[in-house]
JSON list of C-alpha atoms and ligand atoms in Angstrom, two decimals:
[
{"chain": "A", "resi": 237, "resn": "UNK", "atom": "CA", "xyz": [9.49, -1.63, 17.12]},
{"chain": "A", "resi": 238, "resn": "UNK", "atom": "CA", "xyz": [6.95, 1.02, 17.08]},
{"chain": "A", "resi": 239, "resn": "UNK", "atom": "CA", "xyz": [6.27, 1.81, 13.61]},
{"chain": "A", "resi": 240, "resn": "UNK", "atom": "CA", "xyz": [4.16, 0.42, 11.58]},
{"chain": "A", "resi": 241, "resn": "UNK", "atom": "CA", "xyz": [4.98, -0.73, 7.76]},
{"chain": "A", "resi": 242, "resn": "UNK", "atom": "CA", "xyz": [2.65, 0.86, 5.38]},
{"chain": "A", "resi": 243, "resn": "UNK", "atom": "CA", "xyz": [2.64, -1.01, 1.59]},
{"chain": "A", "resi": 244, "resn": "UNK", "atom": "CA", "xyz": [1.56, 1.01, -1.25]},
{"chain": "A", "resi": 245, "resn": "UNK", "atom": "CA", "xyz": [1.29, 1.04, -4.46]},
{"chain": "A", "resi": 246, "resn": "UNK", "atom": "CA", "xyz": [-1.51, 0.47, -7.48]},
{"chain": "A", "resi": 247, "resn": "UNK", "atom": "CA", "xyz": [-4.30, -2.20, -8.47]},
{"chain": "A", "resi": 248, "resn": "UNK", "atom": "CA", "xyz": [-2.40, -5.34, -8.53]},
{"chain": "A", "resi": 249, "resn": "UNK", "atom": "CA", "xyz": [1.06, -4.41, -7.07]},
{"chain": "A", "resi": 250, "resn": "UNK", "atom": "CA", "xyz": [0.49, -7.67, -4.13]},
{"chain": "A", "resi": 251, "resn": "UNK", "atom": "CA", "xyz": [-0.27, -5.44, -1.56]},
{"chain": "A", "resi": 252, "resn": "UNK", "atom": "CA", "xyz": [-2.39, -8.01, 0.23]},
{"chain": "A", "resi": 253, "resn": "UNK", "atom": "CA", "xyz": [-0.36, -11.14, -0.42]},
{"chain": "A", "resi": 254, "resn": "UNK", "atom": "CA", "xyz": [2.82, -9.26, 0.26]},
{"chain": "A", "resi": 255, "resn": "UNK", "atom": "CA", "xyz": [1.50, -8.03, 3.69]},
{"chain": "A", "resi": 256, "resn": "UNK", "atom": "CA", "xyz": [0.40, -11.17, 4.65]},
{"chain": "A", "resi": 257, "resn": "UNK", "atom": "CA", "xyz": [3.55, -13.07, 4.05]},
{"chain": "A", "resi": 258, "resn": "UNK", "atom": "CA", "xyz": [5.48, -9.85, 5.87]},
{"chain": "A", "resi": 259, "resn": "UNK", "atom": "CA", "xyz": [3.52, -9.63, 8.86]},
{"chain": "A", "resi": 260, "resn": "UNK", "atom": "CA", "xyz": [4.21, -13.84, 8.95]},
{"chain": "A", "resi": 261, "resn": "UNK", "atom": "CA", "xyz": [7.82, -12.84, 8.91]},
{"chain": "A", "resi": 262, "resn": "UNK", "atom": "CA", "xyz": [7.78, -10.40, 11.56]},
{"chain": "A", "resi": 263, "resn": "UNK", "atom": "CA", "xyz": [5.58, -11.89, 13.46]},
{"chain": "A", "resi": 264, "resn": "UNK", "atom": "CA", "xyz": [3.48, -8.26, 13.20]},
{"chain": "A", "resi": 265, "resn": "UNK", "atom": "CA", "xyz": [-0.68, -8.20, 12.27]},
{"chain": "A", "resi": 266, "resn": "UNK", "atom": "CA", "xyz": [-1.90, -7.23, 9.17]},
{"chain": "A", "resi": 267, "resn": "UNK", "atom": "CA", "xyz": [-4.72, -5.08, 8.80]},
{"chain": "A", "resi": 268, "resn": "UNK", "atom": "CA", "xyz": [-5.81, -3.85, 5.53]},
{"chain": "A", "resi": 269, "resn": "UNK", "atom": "CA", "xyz": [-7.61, -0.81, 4.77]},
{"chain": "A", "resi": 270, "resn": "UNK", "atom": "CA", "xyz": [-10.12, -2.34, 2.28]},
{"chain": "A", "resi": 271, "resn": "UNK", "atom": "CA", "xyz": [-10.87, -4.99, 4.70]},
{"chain": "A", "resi": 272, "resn": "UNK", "atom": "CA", "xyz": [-11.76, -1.89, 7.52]},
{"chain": "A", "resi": 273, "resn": "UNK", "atom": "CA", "xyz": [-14.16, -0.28, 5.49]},
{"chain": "A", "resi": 274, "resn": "UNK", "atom": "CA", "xyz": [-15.66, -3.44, 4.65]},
{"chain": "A", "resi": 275, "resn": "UNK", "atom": "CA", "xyz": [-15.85, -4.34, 8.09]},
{"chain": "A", "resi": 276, "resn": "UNK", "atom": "CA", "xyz": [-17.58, -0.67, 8.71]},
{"chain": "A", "resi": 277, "resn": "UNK", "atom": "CA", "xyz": [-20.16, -0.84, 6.02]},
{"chain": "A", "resi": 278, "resn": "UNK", "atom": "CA", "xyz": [-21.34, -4.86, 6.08]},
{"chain": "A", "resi": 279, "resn": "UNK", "atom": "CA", "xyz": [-20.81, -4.34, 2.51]},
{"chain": "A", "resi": 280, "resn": "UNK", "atom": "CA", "xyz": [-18.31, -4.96, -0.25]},
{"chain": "A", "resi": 281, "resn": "UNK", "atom": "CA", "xyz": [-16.11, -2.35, -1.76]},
{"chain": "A", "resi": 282, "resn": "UNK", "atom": "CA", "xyz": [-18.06, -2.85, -5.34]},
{"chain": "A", "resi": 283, "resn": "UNK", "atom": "CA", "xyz": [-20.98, -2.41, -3.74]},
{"chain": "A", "resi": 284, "resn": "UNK", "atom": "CA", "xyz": [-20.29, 0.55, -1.71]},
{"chain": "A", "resi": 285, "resn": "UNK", "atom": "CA", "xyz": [-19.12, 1.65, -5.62]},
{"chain": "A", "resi": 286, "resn": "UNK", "atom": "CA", "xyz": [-22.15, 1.18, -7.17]},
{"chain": "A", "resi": 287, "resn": "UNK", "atom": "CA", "xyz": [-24.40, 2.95, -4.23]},
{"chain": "A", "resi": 288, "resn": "UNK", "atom": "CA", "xyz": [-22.57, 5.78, -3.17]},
{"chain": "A", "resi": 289, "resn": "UNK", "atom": "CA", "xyz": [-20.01, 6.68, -5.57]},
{"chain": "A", "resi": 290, "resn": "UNK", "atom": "CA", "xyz": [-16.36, 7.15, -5.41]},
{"chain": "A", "resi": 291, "resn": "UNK", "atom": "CA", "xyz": [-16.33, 10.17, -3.59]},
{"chain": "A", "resi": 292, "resn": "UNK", "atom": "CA", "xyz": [-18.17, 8.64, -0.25]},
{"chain": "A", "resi": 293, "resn": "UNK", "atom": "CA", "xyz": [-15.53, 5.38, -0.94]},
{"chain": "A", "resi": 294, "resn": "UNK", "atom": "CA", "xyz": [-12.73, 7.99, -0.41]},
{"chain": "A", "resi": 295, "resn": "UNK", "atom": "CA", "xyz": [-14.55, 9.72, 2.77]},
{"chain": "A", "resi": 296, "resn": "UNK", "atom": "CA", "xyz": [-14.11, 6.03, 4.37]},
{"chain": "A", "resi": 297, "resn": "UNK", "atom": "CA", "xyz": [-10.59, 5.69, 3.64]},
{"chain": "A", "resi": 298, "resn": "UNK", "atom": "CA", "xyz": [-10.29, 9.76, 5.48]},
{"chain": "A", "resi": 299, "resn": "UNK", "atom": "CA", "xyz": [-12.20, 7.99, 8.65]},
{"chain": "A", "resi": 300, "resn": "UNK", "atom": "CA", "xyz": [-9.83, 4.64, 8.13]},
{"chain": "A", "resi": 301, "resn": "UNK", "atom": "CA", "xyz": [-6.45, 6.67, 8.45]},
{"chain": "A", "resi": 302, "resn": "UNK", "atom": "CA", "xyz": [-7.75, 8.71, 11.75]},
{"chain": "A", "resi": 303, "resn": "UNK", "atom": "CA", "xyz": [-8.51, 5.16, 13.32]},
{"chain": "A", "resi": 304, "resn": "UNK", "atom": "CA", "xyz": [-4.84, 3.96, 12.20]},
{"chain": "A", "resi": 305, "resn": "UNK", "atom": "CA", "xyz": [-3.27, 6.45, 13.88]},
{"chain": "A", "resi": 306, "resn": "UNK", "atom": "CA", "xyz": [-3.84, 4.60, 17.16]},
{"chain": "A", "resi": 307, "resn": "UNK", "atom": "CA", "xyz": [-2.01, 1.13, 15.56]},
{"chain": "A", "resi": 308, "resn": "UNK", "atom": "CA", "xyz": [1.45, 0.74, 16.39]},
{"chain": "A", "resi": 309, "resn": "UNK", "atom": "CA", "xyz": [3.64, -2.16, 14.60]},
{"chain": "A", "resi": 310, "resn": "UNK", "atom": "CA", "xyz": [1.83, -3.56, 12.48]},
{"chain": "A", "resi": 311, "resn": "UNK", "atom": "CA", "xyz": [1.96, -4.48, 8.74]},
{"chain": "A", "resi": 312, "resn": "UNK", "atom": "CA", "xyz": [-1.22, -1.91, 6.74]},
{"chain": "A", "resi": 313, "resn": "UNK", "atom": "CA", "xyz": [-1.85, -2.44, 3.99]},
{"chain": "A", "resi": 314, "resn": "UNK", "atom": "CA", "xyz": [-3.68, 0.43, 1.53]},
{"chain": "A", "resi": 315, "resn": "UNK", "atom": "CA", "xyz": [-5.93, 0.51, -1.04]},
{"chain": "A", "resi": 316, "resn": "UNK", "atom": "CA", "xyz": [-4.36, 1.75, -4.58]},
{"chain": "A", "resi": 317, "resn": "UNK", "atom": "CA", "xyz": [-6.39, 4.62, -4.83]},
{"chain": "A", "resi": 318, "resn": "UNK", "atom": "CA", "xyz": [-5.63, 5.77, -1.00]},
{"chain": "A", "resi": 319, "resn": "UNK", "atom": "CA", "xyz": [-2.52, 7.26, -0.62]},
{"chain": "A", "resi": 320, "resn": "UNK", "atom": "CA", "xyz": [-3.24, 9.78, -3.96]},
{"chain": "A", "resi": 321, "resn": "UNK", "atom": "CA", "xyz": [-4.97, 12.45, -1.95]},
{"chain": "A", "resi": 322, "resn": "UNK", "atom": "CA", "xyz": [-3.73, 15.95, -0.97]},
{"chain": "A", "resi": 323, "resn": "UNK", "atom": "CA", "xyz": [-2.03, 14.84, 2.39]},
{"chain": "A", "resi": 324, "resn": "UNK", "atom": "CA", "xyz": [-2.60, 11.28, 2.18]},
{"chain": "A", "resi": 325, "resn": "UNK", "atom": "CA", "xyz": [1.29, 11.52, 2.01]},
{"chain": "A", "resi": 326, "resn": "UNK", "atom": "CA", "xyz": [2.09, 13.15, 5.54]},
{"chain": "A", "resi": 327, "resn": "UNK", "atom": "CA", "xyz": [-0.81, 11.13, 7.16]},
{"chain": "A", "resi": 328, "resn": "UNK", "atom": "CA", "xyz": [0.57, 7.92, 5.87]},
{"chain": "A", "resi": 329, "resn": "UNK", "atom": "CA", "xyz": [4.42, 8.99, 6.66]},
{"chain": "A", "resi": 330, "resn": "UNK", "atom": "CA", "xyz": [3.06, 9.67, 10.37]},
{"chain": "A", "resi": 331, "resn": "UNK", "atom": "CA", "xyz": [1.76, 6.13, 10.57]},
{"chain": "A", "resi": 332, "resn": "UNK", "atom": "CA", "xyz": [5.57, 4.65, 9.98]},
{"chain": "A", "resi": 333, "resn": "UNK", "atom": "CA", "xyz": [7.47, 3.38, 7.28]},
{"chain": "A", "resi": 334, "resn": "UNK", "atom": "CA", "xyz": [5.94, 3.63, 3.60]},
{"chain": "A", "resi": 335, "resn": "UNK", "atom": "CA", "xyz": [6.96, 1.17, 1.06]},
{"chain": "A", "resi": 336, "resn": "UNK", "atom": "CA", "xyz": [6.20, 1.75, -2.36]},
{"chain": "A", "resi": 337, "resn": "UNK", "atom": "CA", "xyz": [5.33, -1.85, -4.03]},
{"chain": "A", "resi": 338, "resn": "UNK", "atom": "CA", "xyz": [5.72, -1.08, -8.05]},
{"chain": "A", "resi": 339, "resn": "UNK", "atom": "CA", "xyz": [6.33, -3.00, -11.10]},
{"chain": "A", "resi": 340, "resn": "UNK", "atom": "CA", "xyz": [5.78, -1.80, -15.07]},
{"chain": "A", "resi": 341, "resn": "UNK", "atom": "CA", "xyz": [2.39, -0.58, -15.61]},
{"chain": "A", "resi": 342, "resn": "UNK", "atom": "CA", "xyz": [1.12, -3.77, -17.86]},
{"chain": "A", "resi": 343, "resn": "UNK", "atom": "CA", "xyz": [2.54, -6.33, -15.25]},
{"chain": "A", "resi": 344, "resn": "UNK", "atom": "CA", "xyz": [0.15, -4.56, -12.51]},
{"chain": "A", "resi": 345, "resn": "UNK", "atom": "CA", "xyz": [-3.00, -4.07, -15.41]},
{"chain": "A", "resi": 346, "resn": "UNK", "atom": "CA", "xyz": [-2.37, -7.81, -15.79]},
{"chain": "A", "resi": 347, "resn": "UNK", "atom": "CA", "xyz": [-2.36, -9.16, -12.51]},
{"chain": "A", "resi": 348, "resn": "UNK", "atom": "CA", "xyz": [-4.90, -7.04, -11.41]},
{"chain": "A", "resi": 349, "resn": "UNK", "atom": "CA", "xyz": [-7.34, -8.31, -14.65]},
{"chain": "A", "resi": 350, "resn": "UNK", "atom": "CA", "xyz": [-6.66, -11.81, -12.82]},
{"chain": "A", "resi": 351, "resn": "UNK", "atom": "CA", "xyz": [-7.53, -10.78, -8.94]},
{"chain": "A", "resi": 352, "resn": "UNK", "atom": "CA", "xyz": [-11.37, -10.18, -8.70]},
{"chain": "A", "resi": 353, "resn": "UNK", "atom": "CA", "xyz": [-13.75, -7.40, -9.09]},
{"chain": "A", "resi": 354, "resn": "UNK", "atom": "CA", "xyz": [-12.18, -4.11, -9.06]},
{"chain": "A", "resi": 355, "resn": "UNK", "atom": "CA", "xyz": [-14.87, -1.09, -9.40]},
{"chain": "A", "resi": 356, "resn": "UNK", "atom": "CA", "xyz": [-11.54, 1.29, -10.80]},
{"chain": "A", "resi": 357, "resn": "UNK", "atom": "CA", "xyz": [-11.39, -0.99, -13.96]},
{"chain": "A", "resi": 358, "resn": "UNK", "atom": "CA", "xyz": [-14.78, -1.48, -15.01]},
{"chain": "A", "resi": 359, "resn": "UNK", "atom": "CA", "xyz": [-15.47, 0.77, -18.16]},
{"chain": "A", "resi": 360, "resn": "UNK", "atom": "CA", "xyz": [-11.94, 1.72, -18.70]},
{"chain": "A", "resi": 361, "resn": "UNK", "atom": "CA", "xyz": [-10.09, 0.92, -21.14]},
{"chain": "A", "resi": 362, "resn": "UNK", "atom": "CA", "xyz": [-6.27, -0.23, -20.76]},
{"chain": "A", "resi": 363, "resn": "UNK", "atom": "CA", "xyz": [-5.27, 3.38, -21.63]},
{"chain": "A", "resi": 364, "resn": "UNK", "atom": "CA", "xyz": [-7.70, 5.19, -19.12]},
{"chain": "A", "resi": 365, "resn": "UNK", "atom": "CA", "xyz": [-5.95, 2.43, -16.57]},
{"chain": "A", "resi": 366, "resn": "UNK", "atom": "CA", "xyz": [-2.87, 3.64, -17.69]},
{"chain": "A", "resi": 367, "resn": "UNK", "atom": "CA", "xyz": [-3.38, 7.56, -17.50]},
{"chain": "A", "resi": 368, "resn": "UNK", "atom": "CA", "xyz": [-4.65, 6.96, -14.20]},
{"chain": "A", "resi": 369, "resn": "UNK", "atom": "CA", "xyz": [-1.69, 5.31, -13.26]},
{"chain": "A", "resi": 370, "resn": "UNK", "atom": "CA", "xyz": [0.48, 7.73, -14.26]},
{"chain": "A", "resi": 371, "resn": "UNK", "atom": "CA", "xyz": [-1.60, 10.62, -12.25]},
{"chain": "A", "resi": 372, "resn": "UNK", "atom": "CA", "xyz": [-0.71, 8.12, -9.21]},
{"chain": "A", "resi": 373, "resn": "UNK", "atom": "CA", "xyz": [3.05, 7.37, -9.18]},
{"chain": "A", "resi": 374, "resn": "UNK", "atom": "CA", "xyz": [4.26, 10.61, -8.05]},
{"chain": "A", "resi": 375, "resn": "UNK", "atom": "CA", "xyz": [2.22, 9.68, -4.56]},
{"chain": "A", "resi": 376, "resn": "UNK", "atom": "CA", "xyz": [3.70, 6.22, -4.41]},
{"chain": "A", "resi": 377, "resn": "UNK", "atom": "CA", "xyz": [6.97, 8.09, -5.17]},
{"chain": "A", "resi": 378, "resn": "UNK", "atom": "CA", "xyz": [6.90, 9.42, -1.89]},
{"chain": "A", "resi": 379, "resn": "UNK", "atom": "CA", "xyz": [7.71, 6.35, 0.06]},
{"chain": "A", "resi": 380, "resn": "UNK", "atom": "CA", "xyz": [10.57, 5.66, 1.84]},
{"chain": "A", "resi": 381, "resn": "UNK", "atom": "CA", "xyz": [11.38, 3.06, -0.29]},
{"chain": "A", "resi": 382, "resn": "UNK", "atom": "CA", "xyz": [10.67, 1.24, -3.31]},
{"chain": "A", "resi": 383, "resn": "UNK", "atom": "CA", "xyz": [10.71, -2.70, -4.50]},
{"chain": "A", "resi": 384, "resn": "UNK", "atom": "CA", "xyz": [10.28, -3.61, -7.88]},
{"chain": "A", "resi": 385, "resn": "UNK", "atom": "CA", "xyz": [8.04, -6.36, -7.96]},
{"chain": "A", "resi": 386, "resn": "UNK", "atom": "CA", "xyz": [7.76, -7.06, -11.70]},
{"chain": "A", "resi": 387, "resn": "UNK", "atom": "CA", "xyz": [9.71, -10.27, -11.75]},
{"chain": "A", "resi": 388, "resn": "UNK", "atom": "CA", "xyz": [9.41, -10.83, -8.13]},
{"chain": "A", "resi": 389, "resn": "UNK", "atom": "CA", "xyz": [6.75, -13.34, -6.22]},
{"chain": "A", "resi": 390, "resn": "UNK", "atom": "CA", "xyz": [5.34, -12.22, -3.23]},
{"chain": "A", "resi": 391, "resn": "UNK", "atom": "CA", "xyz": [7.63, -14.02, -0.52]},
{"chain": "A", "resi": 392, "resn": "UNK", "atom": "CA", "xyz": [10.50, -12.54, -2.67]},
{"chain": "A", "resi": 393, "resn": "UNK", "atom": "CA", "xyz": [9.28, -9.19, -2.06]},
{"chain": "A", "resi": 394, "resn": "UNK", "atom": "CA", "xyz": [8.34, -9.74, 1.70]},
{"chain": "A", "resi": 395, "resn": "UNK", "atom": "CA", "xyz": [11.95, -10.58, 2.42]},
{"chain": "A", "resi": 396, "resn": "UNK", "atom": "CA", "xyz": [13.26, -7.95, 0.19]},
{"chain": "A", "resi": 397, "resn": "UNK", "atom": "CA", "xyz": [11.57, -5.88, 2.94]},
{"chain": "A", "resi": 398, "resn": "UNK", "atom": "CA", "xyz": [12.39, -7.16, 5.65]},
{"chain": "A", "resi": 399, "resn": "UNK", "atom": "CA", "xyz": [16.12, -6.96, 4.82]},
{"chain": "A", "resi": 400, "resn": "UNK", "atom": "CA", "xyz": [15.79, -3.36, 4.26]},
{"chain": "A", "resi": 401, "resn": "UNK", "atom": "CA", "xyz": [14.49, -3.35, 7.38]},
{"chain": "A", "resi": 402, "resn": "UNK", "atom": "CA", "xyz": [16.90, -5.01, 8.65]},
{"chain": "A", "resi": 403, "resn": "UNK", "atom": "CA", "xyz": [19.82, -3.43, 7.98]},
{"chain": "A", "resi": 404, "resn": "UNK", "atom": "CA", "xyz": [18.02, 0.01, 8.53]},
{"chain": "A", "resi": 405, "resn": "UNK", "atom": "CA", "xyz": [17.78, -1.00, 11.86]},
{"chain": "A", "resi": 406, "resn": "UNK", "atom": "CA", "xyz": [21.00, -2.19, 12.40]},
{"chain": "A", "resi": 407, "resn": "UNK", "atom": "CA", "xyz": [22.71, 1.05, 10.87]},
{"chain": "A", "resi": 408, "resn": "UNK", "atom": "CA", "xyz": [20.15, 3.05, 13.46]},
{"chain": "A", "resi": 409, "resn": "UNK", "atom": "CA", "xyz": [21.54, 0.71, 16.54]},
{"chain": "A", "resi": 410, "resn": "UNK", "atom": "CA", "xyz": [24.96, 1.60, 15.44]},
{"chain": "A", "resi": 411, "resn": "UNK", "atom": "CA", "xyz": [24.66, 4.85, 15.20]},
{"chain": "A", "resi": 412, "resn": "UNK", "atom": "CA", "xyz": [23.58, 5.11, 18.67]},
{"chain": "A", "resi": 413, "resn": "UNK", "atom": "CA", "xyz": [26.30, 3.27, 19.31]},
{"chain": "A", "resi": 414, "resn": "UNK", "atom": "CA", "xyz": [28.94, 5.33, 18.28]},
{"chain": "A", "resi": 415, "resn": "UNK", "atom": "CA", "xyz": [27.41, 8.70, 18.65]},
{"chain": "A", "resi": 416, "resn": "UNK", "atom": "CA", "xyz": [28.40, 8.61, 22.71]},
{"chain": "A", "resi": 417, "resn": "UNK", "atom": "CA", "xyz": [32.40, 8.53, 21.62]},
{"chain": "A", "resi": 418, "resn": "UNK", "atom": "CA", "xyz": [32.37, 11.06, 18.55]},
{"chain": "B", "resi": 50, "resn": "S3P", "atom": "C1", "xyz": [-8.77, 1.12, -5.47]},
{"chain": "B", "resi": 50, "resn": "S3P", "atom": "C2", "xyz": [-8.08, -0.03, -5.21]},
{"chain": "B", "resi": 50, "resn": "S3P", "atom": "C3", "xyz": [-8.66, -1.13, -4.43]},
{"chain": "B", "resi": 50, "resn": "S3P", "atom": "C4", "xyz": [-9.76, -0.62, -3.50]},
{"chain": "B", "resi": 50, "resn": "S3P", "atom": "C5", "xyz": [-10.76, 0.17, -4.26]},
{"chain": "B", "resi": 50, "resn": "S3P", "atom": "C6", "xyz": [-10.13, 1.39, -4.94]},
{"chain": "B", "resi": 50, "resn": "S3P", "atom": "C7", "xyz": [-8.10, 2.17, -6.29]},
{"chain": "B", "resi": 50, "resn": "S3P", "atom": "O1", "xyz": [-7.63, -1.77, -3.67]},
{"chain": "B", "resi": 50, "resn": "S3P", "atom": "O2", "xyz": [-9.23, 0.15, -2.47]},
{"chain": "B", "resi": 50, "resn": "S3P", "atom": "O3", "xyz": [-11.36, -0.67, -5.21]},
{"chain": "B", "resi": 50, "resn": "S3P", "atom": "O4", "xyz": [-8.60, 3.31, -6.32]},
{"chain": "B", "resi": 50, "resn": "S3P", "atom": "O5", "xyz": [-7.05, 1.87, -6.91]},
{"chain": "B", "resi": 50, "resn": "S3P", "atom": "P1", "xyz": [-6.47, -2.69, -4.34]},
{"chain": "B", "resi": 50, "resn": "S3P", "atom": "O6", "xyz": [-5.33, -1.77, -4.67]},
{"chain": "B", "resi": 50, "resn": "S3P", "atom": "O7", "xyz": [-6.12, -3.66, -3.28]},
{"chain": "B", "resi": 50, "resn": "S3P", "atom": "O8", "xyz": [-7.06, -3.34, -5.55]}
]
């Protein structure tokens, strides 16, 4: 298969773990968005936050999606923030299939408390978190699907995955099928 799988979703949603377990499953590579600009900088994403700023953080992810454009089946994983842009959407839609990884707002605060230094939570409160959040979903909406991950772990959601990929796939197949003899 072609397409890639693209996971999205906010701070904390498993993006990483998830991937990893996927691309195991599918025998696909996982390359993660965070880990590219990394790569490009020789720095970590807090410290490219505290020297440049947000704004030149977000100018790396625009560079990051023109250099995906040349992957082809693989698992990507994105950073929270990165699909919340003005055509973020389409660009991310062109790379394959979007999946939305969500669970209830304090489940994702939570988890992503636990899982290291995150420059989007320092000096914000649980409520700036939260409004933030909320300005986000309707970008993660636009995926082509959705698992709810609250009560899930990650090789739970991994599979959930790939049997929606399955069976995608399988409708697809027959559908070419049939379509010679209607
Ligand atoms: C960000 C999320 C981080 C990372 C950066 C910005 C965000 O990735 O890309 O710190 O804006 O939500 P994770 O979602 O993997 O924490």
């Amino acid at each position: 298969m072609d397409g890639n799988i693209v996971l999205v979703g906010f701070m904390g949603a498993g993006k990483s773990s998830v991937g990893r377990l996927l691309a195991r499953r599918l025998g696909r590579c996982l390359v993660e968005t965070d880990d590219m600009i990394t790569a490009a900088e020789g720095r970590s994403i807090p410290e490219i936050f505290a020297a440049e700023g947000e704004a030149y953080f977000r100018a790396a992810e625009d560079e990051v999606l023109r250099l995906l454009a040349l992957k082809r089946g693989e698992v990507i994983a994105t950073g929270g923030g990165l699909p919340c842009r003005e055509g973020r959407a389409e660009a991310l839609r062109a790379l394959g299939t979007v999946v939305w990884l969500s669970a209830d707002f304090e489940t994702l605060y939570e988890r992503a408390l636990r899982g290291g230094e995150r420059p989007m939570l320092a000096g914000r409160t649980r409520d700036d978190v939260r409004a933030l959040y909320r300005s986000r979903e309707p970008f993660y909406a636009r995926a082509a699907f959705t698992v709810d991950t609250t009560s899930l772990g990650p090789d739970q959601v991994a599979a959930r995955i790939a049997g929606v990929l399955r069976s995608r796939d399988r409708q697809t197949f027959e559908g070419a099928v049939q379509a010679p003899s209607e």
